[in-house]
Short mmCIF file of C-alpha atoms and ligand atoms in Angstrom, two decimals:
data_model
loop_
_atom_site.label_atom_id
_atom_site.label_comp_id
_atom_site.label_asym_id
_atom_site.label_seq_id
_atom_site.Cartn_x
_atom_site.Cartn_y
_atom_site.Cartn_z
CA MET Y 1 -15.67 77.77 125.26
CA GLU Y 2 -17.13 80.66 123.48
CA GLU Y 3 -13.67 82.22 124.22
CA LYS Y 4 -11.81 80.08 122.94
CA ILE Y 5 -14.26 79.54 119.45
CA LYS Y 6 -13.93 83.25 119.43
CA ALA Y 7 -10.20 82.99 119.94
CA LEU Y 8 -9.62 80.60 116.70
CA ARG Y 9 -11.74 83.04 114.90
CA GLU Y 10 -9.29 85.37 115.04
CA GLU Y 11 -5.90 83.12 114.68
CA ALA Y 12 -7.38 81.59 111.92
CA ILE Y 13 -8.51 84.36 109.96
CA SER Y 14 -5.45 86.55 110.38
CA GLU Y 15 -3.01 82.68 109.88
CA PHE Y 16 -5.24 82.94 106.38
CA SER Y 17 -4.96 86.66 105.46
CA ALA Y 18 -0.98 85.61 106.22
CA ALA Y 19 -0.01 82.45 103.69
CA VAL Y 20 1.99 83.33 100.60
CA SER Y 21 2.19 79.78 99.32
CA ALA Y 22 -0.66 77.75 98.15
CA GLU Y 23 1.45 75.37 100.62
CA ASP Y 24 0.84 77.98 103.39
CA VAL Y 25 -2.45 77.91 102.42
CA GLU Y 26 -3.54 74.00 102.27
CA ARG Y 27 -1.63 73.23 105.39
CA LEU Y 28 -3.41 75.71 106.99
CA ARG Y 29 -6.68 73.75 105.79
CA ILE Y 30 -5.22 71.24 107.33
CA LYS Y 31 -4.50 72.76 110.51
CA TYR Y 32 -8.17 74.12 111.06
CA LEU Y 33 -10.22 72.19 108.64
CA GLY Y 34 -9.14 68.92 108.25
CA ARG Y 35 -10.38 65.85 109.46
CA LYS Y 36 -8.92 66.32 112.89
CA GLY Y 37 -8.14 69.59 112.76
CA LEU Y 38 -8.62 72.61 115.38
CA ILE Y 39 -12.49 73.19 114.04
CA SER Y 40 -13.36 69.03 114.89
CA GLY Y 41 -11.65 69.18 118.29
CA LEU Y 42 -13.43 72.41 119.44
CA PHE Y 43 -16.98 70.17 117.32
CA ALA Y 44 -15.77 66.65 119.73
CA GLY Y 45 -16.30 69.40 122.71
CA LEU Y 46 -19.43 69.95 121.85
CA ALA Y 47 -19.85 66.52 124.33
CA GLY Y 48 -19.13 68.16 127.15
CA VAL Y 49 -20.67 71.28 127.22
CA ALA Y 50 -24.82 71.73 129.40
CA PRO Y 51 -27.71 70.38 127.68
CA GLU Y 52 -29.06 74.05 127.50
CA GLU Y 53 -26.02 75.42 126.17
CA LYS Y 54 -25.05 73.59 123.11
CA PRO Y 55 -28.01 75.00 121.11
CA LYS Y 56 -25.97 78.03 121.19
CA ILE Y 57 -22.57 76.80 121.28
CA GLY Y 58 -23.27 74.76 118.11
CA ASN Y 59 -24.62 77.61 116.56
CA LEU Y 60 -21.40 79.09 117.59
CA LEU Y 61 -18.59 76.12 116.33
CA ASN Y 62 -21.06 76.28 113.09
CA GLU Y 63 -19.85 80.51 111.85
CA LEU Y 64 -16.57 79.69 112.53
CA LYS Y 65 -16.12 76.97 110.35
CA THR Y 66 -18.26 78.89 108.26
CA ALA Y 67 -16.38 81.60 108.51
CA VAL Y 68 -12.53 79.95 108.14
CA SER Y 69 -13.59 77.89 104.99
CA GLU Y 70 -14.50 81.55 103.16
CA ALA Y 71 -11.14 82.44 104.99
CA LEU Y 72 -9.59 79.63 103.60
CA LYS Y 73 -11.28 80.36 99.45
CA GLY Y 74 -10.30 84.30 99.60
CA ALA Y 75 -6.49 83.08 100.44
CA ALA Y 76 -6.40 80.90 97.75
CA ALA Y 77 -8.23 82.76 95.13
CA ARG Y 78 -6.07 86.11 96.46
CA ILE Y 79 -2.87 82.89 95.67
CA GLY Y 80 -4.24 82.26 92.40
CA SER Y 81 -4.03 78.47 93.71
CA ILE Y 82 -6.54 75.13 94.01
CA SER Y 83 -4.85 72.97 94.49
CA VAL Y 84 -4.62 71.82 90.68
CA SER Y 85 -3.00 75.27 88.93
CA SER Y 86 -0.08 75.14 87.73
CA LYS Y 87 2.48 76.48 91.00
CA ALA Y 88 4.72 77.89 88.57
CA GLU Y 89 2.73 79.98 86.93
CA GLY Y 90 -0.86 80.42 89.27
CA LEU Y 91 -2.27 78.97 85.63
CA ASP Y 92 -5.31 77.40 85.69
CA ILE Y 93 -4.97 73.94 83.45
CA THR Y 94 -8.08 72.72 84.24
CA MET Y 95 -9.99 75.76 82.29
CA PRO Y 96 -11.66 75.02 79.82
CA GLY Y 97 -9.98 75.98 76.90
CA ILE Y 98 -11.65 78.47 74.16
CA LYS Y 99 -12.22 76.59 70.41
CA ARG Y 100 -10.78 78.01 67.75
CA PRO Y 101 -12.54 76.88 64.41
CA LEU Y 102 -10.24 75.59 62.87
CA GLY Y 103 -10.25 77.10 58.47
CA HIS Y 104 -9.31 75.23 55.29
CA LYS Y 105 -8.95 77.10 51.62
CA HIS Y 106 -10.48 79.88 50.13
CA PRO Y 107 -12.40 77.72 46.74
CA LEU Y 108 -9.99 79.49 43.89
CA THR Y 109 -7.06 79.02 46.01
CA GLN Y 110 -8.45 75.23 45.66
CA VAL Y 111 -8.74 75.17 41.82
CA PHE Y 112 -6.00 77.93 41.23
CA GLU Y 113 -3.54 74.46 43.38
CA ARG Y 114 -5.61 72.19 40.90
CA ILE Y 115 -4.78 73.34 38.32
CA ASN Y 116 -1.31 73.97 39.37
CA GLU Y 117 -1.31 70.93 40.12
CA ILE Y 118 -2.64 68.86 37.09
CA PHE Y 119 0.17 70.59 34.42
CA LEU Y 120 2.97 70.23 36.97
CA ASN Y 121 2.23 66.58 36.61
CA LEU Y 122 2.63 67.02 32.82
CA GLY Y 123 5.84 68.85 32.78
CA PHE Y 124 5.51 72.38 33.17
CA LYS Y 125 6.92 74.74 34.89
CA ILE Y 126 5.24 77.28 37.39
CA ALA Y 127 6.70 81.30 36.58
CA ASP Y 128 5.31 84.40 37.59
CA GLY Y 129 5.11 87.65 36.75
CA PRO Y 130 4.33 91.71 38.03
CA GLU Y 131 0.49 92.92 38.23
CA ILE Y 132 2.29 96.59 37.34
CA GLU Y 133 3.45 96.03 33.56
CA THR Y 134 4.26 98.51 30.83
CA SER Y 135 1.91 98.73 27.85
CA TYR Y 136 5.30 97.53 26.16
CA TYR Y 137 4.22 93.38 28.07
CA ASN Y 138 1.13 93.76 28.08
CA PHE Y 139 0.39 94.83 24.64
CA GLU Y 140 3.22 95.76 21.68
CA ALA Y 141 4.52 92.84 22.28
CA LEU Y 142 1.71 90.87 21.86
CA ASN Y 143 1.52 91.83 19.23
CA ILE Y 144 -0.59 94.40 19.72
CA PRO Y 145 0.34 97.71 18.31
CA LEU Y 146 -1.47 101.26 19.68
CA GLU Y 147 -3.54 101.66 16.87
CA HIS Y 148 -4.87 98.24 16.96
CA PRO Y 149 -8.87 97.54 18.40
CA SER Y 150 -8.65 94.32 20.26
CA ARG Y 151 -7.21 96.54 23.05
CA ASP Y 152 -10.55 98.92 23.42
CA THR Y 153 -11.59 95.79 25.11
CA PHE Y 154 -8.31 95.20 27.10
CA ASP Y 155 -7.89 98.96 27.96
CA THR Y 156 -7.16 99.30 32.07
CA PHE Y 157 -5.97 100.52 34.62
CA TYR Y 158 -3.00 103.25 33.90
CA ILE Y 159 -0.78 103.67 36.86
CA LYS Y 160 1.69 106.85 34.60
CA ASP Y 161 4.54 106.43 32.24
CA LYS Y 162 2.97 104.23 30.63
CA HIS Y 163 2.27 102.10 33.30
CA LEU Y 164 -1.00 99.97 33.83
CA LEU Y 165 -2.37 96.34 36.01
CA ARG Y 166 -1.94 93.70 33.31
CA SER Y 167 -4.93 92.91 31.53
CA GLN Y 168 -4.25 89.45 30.74
CA THR Y 169 -1.70 86.57 31.70
CA SER Y 170 0.53 86.65 28.24
CA THR Y 171 2.56 89.46 29.47
CA VAL Y 172 4.20 86.31 31.88
CA GLN Y 173 4.86 84.88 27.89
CA ILE Y 174 6.99 87.69 27.23
CA ARG Y 175 8.84 87.91 30.25
CA VAL Y 176 10.25 84.41 30.75
CA MET Y 177 11.12 84.18 27.01
CA GLU Y 178 13.27 86.97 27.10
CA LYS Y 179 15.18 85.38 29.27
CA GLU Y 180 14.86 82.09 29.09
CA LYS Y 181 15.88 79.29 25.55
CA PRO Y 182 13.33 77.16 23.51
CA PRO Y 183 12.33 74.03 24.58
CA LEU Y 184 9.60 75.87 27.39
CA GLN Y 185 7.12 74.77 29.26
CA VAL Y 186 4.89 76.78 31.64
CA ILE Y 187 2.77 77.72 33.62
CA ALA Y 188 1.89 81.15 34.59
CA PRO Y 189 -1.27 81.68 37.44
CA GLY Y 190 -2.24 85.17 38.86
CA LYS Y 191 -4.25 88.17 38.88
CA VAL Y 192 -5.83 90.63 35.54
CA TYR Y 193 -7.14 93.23 35.73
CA ARG Y 194 -9.43 94.70 33.51
CA PRO Y 195 -12.77 97.93 32.77
CA ASP Y 196 -16.01 95.98 33.44
CA ALA Y 197 -17.91 97.13 34.99
CA THR Y 198 -18.94 94.56 37.80
CA ASP Y 199 -21.86 92.18 37.71
CA ALA Y 200 -22.44 87.87 38.34
CA SER Y 201 -20.40 87.22 35.57
CA HIS Y 202 -17.36 90.01 35.25
CA SER Y 203 -15.01 91.38 38.05
CA PHE Y 204 -13.08 93.84 37.08
CA MET Y 205 -10.12 91.53 39.15
CA PHE Y 206 -10.23 88.13 38.10
CA HIS Y 207 -7.68 85.38 37.84
CA GLN Y 208 -5.91 83.65 34.55
CA VAL Y 209 -3.38 80.96 35.04
CA GLU Y 210 -2.09 81.32 31.61
CA GLY Y 211 0.40 78.17 29.85
CA PHE Y 212 2.51 77.80 26.99
CA MET Y 213 4.87 75.52 25.04
CA VAL Y 214 8.04 76.14 22.68
CA ASN Y 215 10.17 73.91 21.27
CA GLU Y 216 11.21 73.13 18.02
CA ASP Y 217 7.86 70.77 15.95
CA ILE Y 218 5.21 72.05 18.52
CA ARG Y 219 2.01 71.45 16.81
CA PHE Y 220 -1.74 72.17 16.83
CA SER Y 221 -2.30 68.31 17.62
CA ASP Y 222 -0.40 69.22 21.46
CA LEU Y 223 -2.43 71.83 22.09
CA LYS Y 224 -5.20 69.82 21.67
CA GLY Y 225 -4.17 66.30 24.04
CA ILE Y 226 -2.39 68.72 26.40
CA LEU Y 227 -6.51 70.66 26.93
CA SER Y 228 -8.55 67.54 26.53
CA LEU Y 229 -6.35 65.79 29.42
CA PHE Y 230 -6.55 68.72 31.58
CA ALA Y 231 -10.35 68.51 31.47
CA LYS Y 232 -10.09 65.31 31.76
CA GLN Y 233 -8.38 65.50 34.91
CA MET Y 234 -10.86 68.17 36.12
CA PHE Y 235 -14.26 67.79 35.36
CA GLY Y 236 -14.38 64.11 34.60
CA GLU Y 237 -13.17 61.59 32.01
CA ASP Y 238 -16.77 62.07 30.22
CA THR Y 239 -16.07 65.85 29.34
CA LYS Y 240 -15.83 66.49 25.45
CA MET Y 241 -14.22 69.33 23.85
CA ARG Y 242 -14.63 71.38 21.05
CA PHE Y 243 -11.97 74.24 20.04
CA ARG Y 244 -14.15 77.50 17.76
CA PRO Y 245 -12.05 79.19 15.34
CA HIS Y 246 -11.39 82.54 17.27
CA PHE Y 247 -9.11 85.38 17.26
CA PHE Y 248 -6.94 86.79 19.79
CA PRO Y 249 -3.57 88.92 18.72
CA PHE Y 250 -0.93 87.16 19.42
CA THR Y 251 -2.22 83.61 17.97
CA GLU Y 252 -2.13 82.28 14.58
CA PRO Y 253 -4.96 80.10 14.16
CA SER Y 254 -6.63 81.21 17.77
CA ALA Y 255 -9.64 78.81 18.98
CA GLU Y 256 -12.16 79.41 21.88
CA ILE Y 257 -12.60 75.98 24.14
CA ASP Y 258 -15.96 75.09 24.86
CA ILE Y 259 -15.98 71.45 27.47
CA SER Y 260 -18.84 69.77 27.01
CA CYS Y 261 -21.98 71.13 29.97
CA ILE Y 262 -20.85 69.38 33.20
CA ILE Y 263 -24.27 70.24 34.98
CA CYS Y 264 -26.79 68.30 31.91
CA LYS Y 265 -23.43 66.63 30.17
CA GLY Y 266 -23.85 68.37 27.14
CA ARG Y 267 -27.28 67.31 26.13
CA GLY Y 268 -28.82 71.40 26.86
CA LEU Y 269 -31.77 69.93 28.15
CA LEU Y 270 -32.35 68.32 32.91
CA THR Y 271 -35.12 66.74 32.49
CA THR Y 272 -37.63 68.10 29.96
CA LYS Y 273 -35.95 71.76 31.80
CA ARG Y 274 -33.47 73.60 29.73
CA CYS Y 275 -30.24 73.65 31.27
CA SER Y 276 -29.51 76.38 33.11
CA VAL Y 277 -25.76 76.73 33.58
CA CYS Y 278 -25.25 76.36 29.64
CA GLY Y 279 -27.91 78.14 28.69
CA GLY Y 280 -28.94 74.89 26.48
CA LYS Y 281 -26.52 74.94 23.98
CA GLY Y 282 -24.32 71.83 26.01
CA TRP Y 283 -21.25 73.66 25.92
CA LEU Y 284 -19.65 75.80 28.54
CA GLU Y 285 -15.98 78.22 27.15
CA ILE Y 286 -13.53 77.77 29.30
CA LEU Y 287 -10.97 79.43 27.93
CA GLY Y 288 -8.87 81.35 24.14
CA ALA Y 289 -5.92 79.31 23.23
CA GLY Y 290 -4.00 79.17 19.66
CA MET Y 291 0.04 78.92 18.13
CA ILE Y 292 2.69 81.50 19.02
CA HIS Y 293 1.94 83.69 16.85
CA PRO Y 294 5.42 84.84 15.04
CA LYS Y 295 5.61 88.17 15.91
CA VAL Y 296 5.45 87.49 19.33
CA PHE Y 297 8.06 85.26 18.88
CA GLU Y 298 9.93 87.81 17.18
CA SER Y 299 9.63 90.22 19.28
CA VAL Y 300 11.37 87.97 22.08
CA GLY Y 301 14.55 88.02 19.77
CA TYR Y 302 12.78 83.74 19.13
CA ASP Y 303 13.87 82.33 15.43
CA PRO Y 304 10.17 81.99 14.27
CA ALA Y 305 11.51 79.79 11.51
CA LYS Y 306 12.74 78.08 13.91
CA TRP Y 307 10.03 78.27 17.04
CA ARG Y 308 7.09 76.53 17.33
CA GLY Y 309 4.57 76.98 20.07
CA PHE Y 310 1.13 76.65 21.58
CA ALA Y 311 -1.00 79.26 24.14
CA PHE Y 312 -3.24 79.46 26.43
CA GLY Y 313 -5.19 81.18 28.80
CA MET Y 314 -8.85 80.09 31.96
CA GLY Y 315 -10.18 82.08 33.13
CA VAL Y 316 -9.83 80.50 37.20
CA GLU Y 317 -13.40 82.09 39.09
CA ARG Y 318 -14.80 80.70 35.77
CA ILE Y 319 -14.01 77.16 36.01
CA ALA Y 320 -14.43 77.30 39.75
CA MET Y 321 -17.96 78.48 39.28
CA LEU Y 322 -18.82 76.07 37.02
CA LYS Y 323 -17.00 73.35 39.84
CA PHE Y 324 -19.08 74.34 42.20
CA GLY Y 325 -22.04 75.53 40.74
CA ILE Y 326 -21.68 78.72 42.22
CA ASP Y 327 -23.31 81.57 39.62
CA ASP Y 328 -22.15 85.04 40.43
CA ILE Y 329 -18.42 85.91 40.41
CA ARG Y 330 -18.62 88.98 44.09
CA LEU Y 331 -19.64 86.42 46.25
CA PHE Y 332 -15.52 84.72 45.90
CA TYR Y 333 -14.08 88.61 46.93
CA GLU Y 334 -16.67 89.16 50.00
CA ASN Y 335 -15.34 86.94 51.89
CA ASP Y 336 -18.87 85.61 53.47
CA LEU Y 337 -18.55 82.42 56.03
CA ARG Y 338 -21.41 81.30 54.63
CA PHE Y 339 -20.42 81.46 51.70
CA LEU Y 340 -16.91 80.68 51.82
CA LYS Y 341 -17.85 77.16 54.63
CA GLN Y 342 -19.25 75.22 52.19
CA PHE Y 343 -16.62 74.95 50.06
N1 LIG A 1 -4.73 86.40 26.89
C1 LIG A 1 -6.48 85.89 26.71
C2 LIG A 1 -7.16 86.36 27.19
O1 LIG A 1 -7.28 87.56 28.14
C3 LIG A 1 -7.08 84.79 26.21
C4 LIG A 1 -5.18 83.69 25.83
C5 LIG A 1 -3.99 83.53 26.25
C6 LIG A 1 -5.76 83.14 23.94
C7 LIG A 1 -2.74 82.89 25.16
C8 LIG A 1 -4.76 83.00 23.49
C9 LIG A 1 -3.34 82.39 23.95
O2 LIG A 1 -8.10 86.50 26.77
#
């Protein structure tokens, strides 16, 4: 009996180590460890063993079973072939997968898309322009000659040969009007650059959406109508607007436009405390606008006696900050997931 056990052990181990496929392993498992297999057969023979030998032989049989089971595991692992694995690739499809967290759009992208959607629904089309511009498109064509004082605040990052990073998306007005004839109804979203020191409300780079409309009969009331539709869709039906006289070289007349504070609803107060979002004023500035200056029409070869138009420009960060209640512009650019996950 002892001899038989030893021989079987050697035979099993050498057969398992010669196995080359999952089928081999399975066949050997049945041969040795199956319910009617060789090892079961030996256990059955235990009944005929002399009583004083029984414990010893029983132990040997148990050891044999363990050793053959180990050989089976070793062979299975070597072939990478536990029975449920994909036979062709040695790939275990029952392993738990690696879960990739689903991301979502950046809050600025969400606001850009909403702005675009509102204006596309109003019949505007989207135009694009370069971020590296010539000073002509950024300044002169927009009626900002070299000696104009308003140029100081926009004077931006110069590259060389009069090339610079644009400080406003109004450049796209010129580029579109040079190429196309009225009627025009265009928005131009994009990045702009200014030599501003970075703090909670300033950044050397930020995003704007420019918009303009040109036709024979465009009036200031069209500008008002379009912008108030925009404000209501962006911030809610009860949003009010106010126009304050302002100056831009490329529009005349010009205005800065405020909406009623979306936090205190224009009251300036929250219960009894001053509203911190609008500083108690009840109004929030969201854009600059006006009627396109005749000089701008001249620089693109439009007859200023014939064409009328309005233009406006808004800061996307500013709108996103108001919409989401964000109080520091720098958060948009830091890619901190703890911030981004909130929107
Ligand atoms: N370009 C102006 C700015 O960057 C905004 C503006 C656009 C004002 C169009 C009037 C008309 O501040």
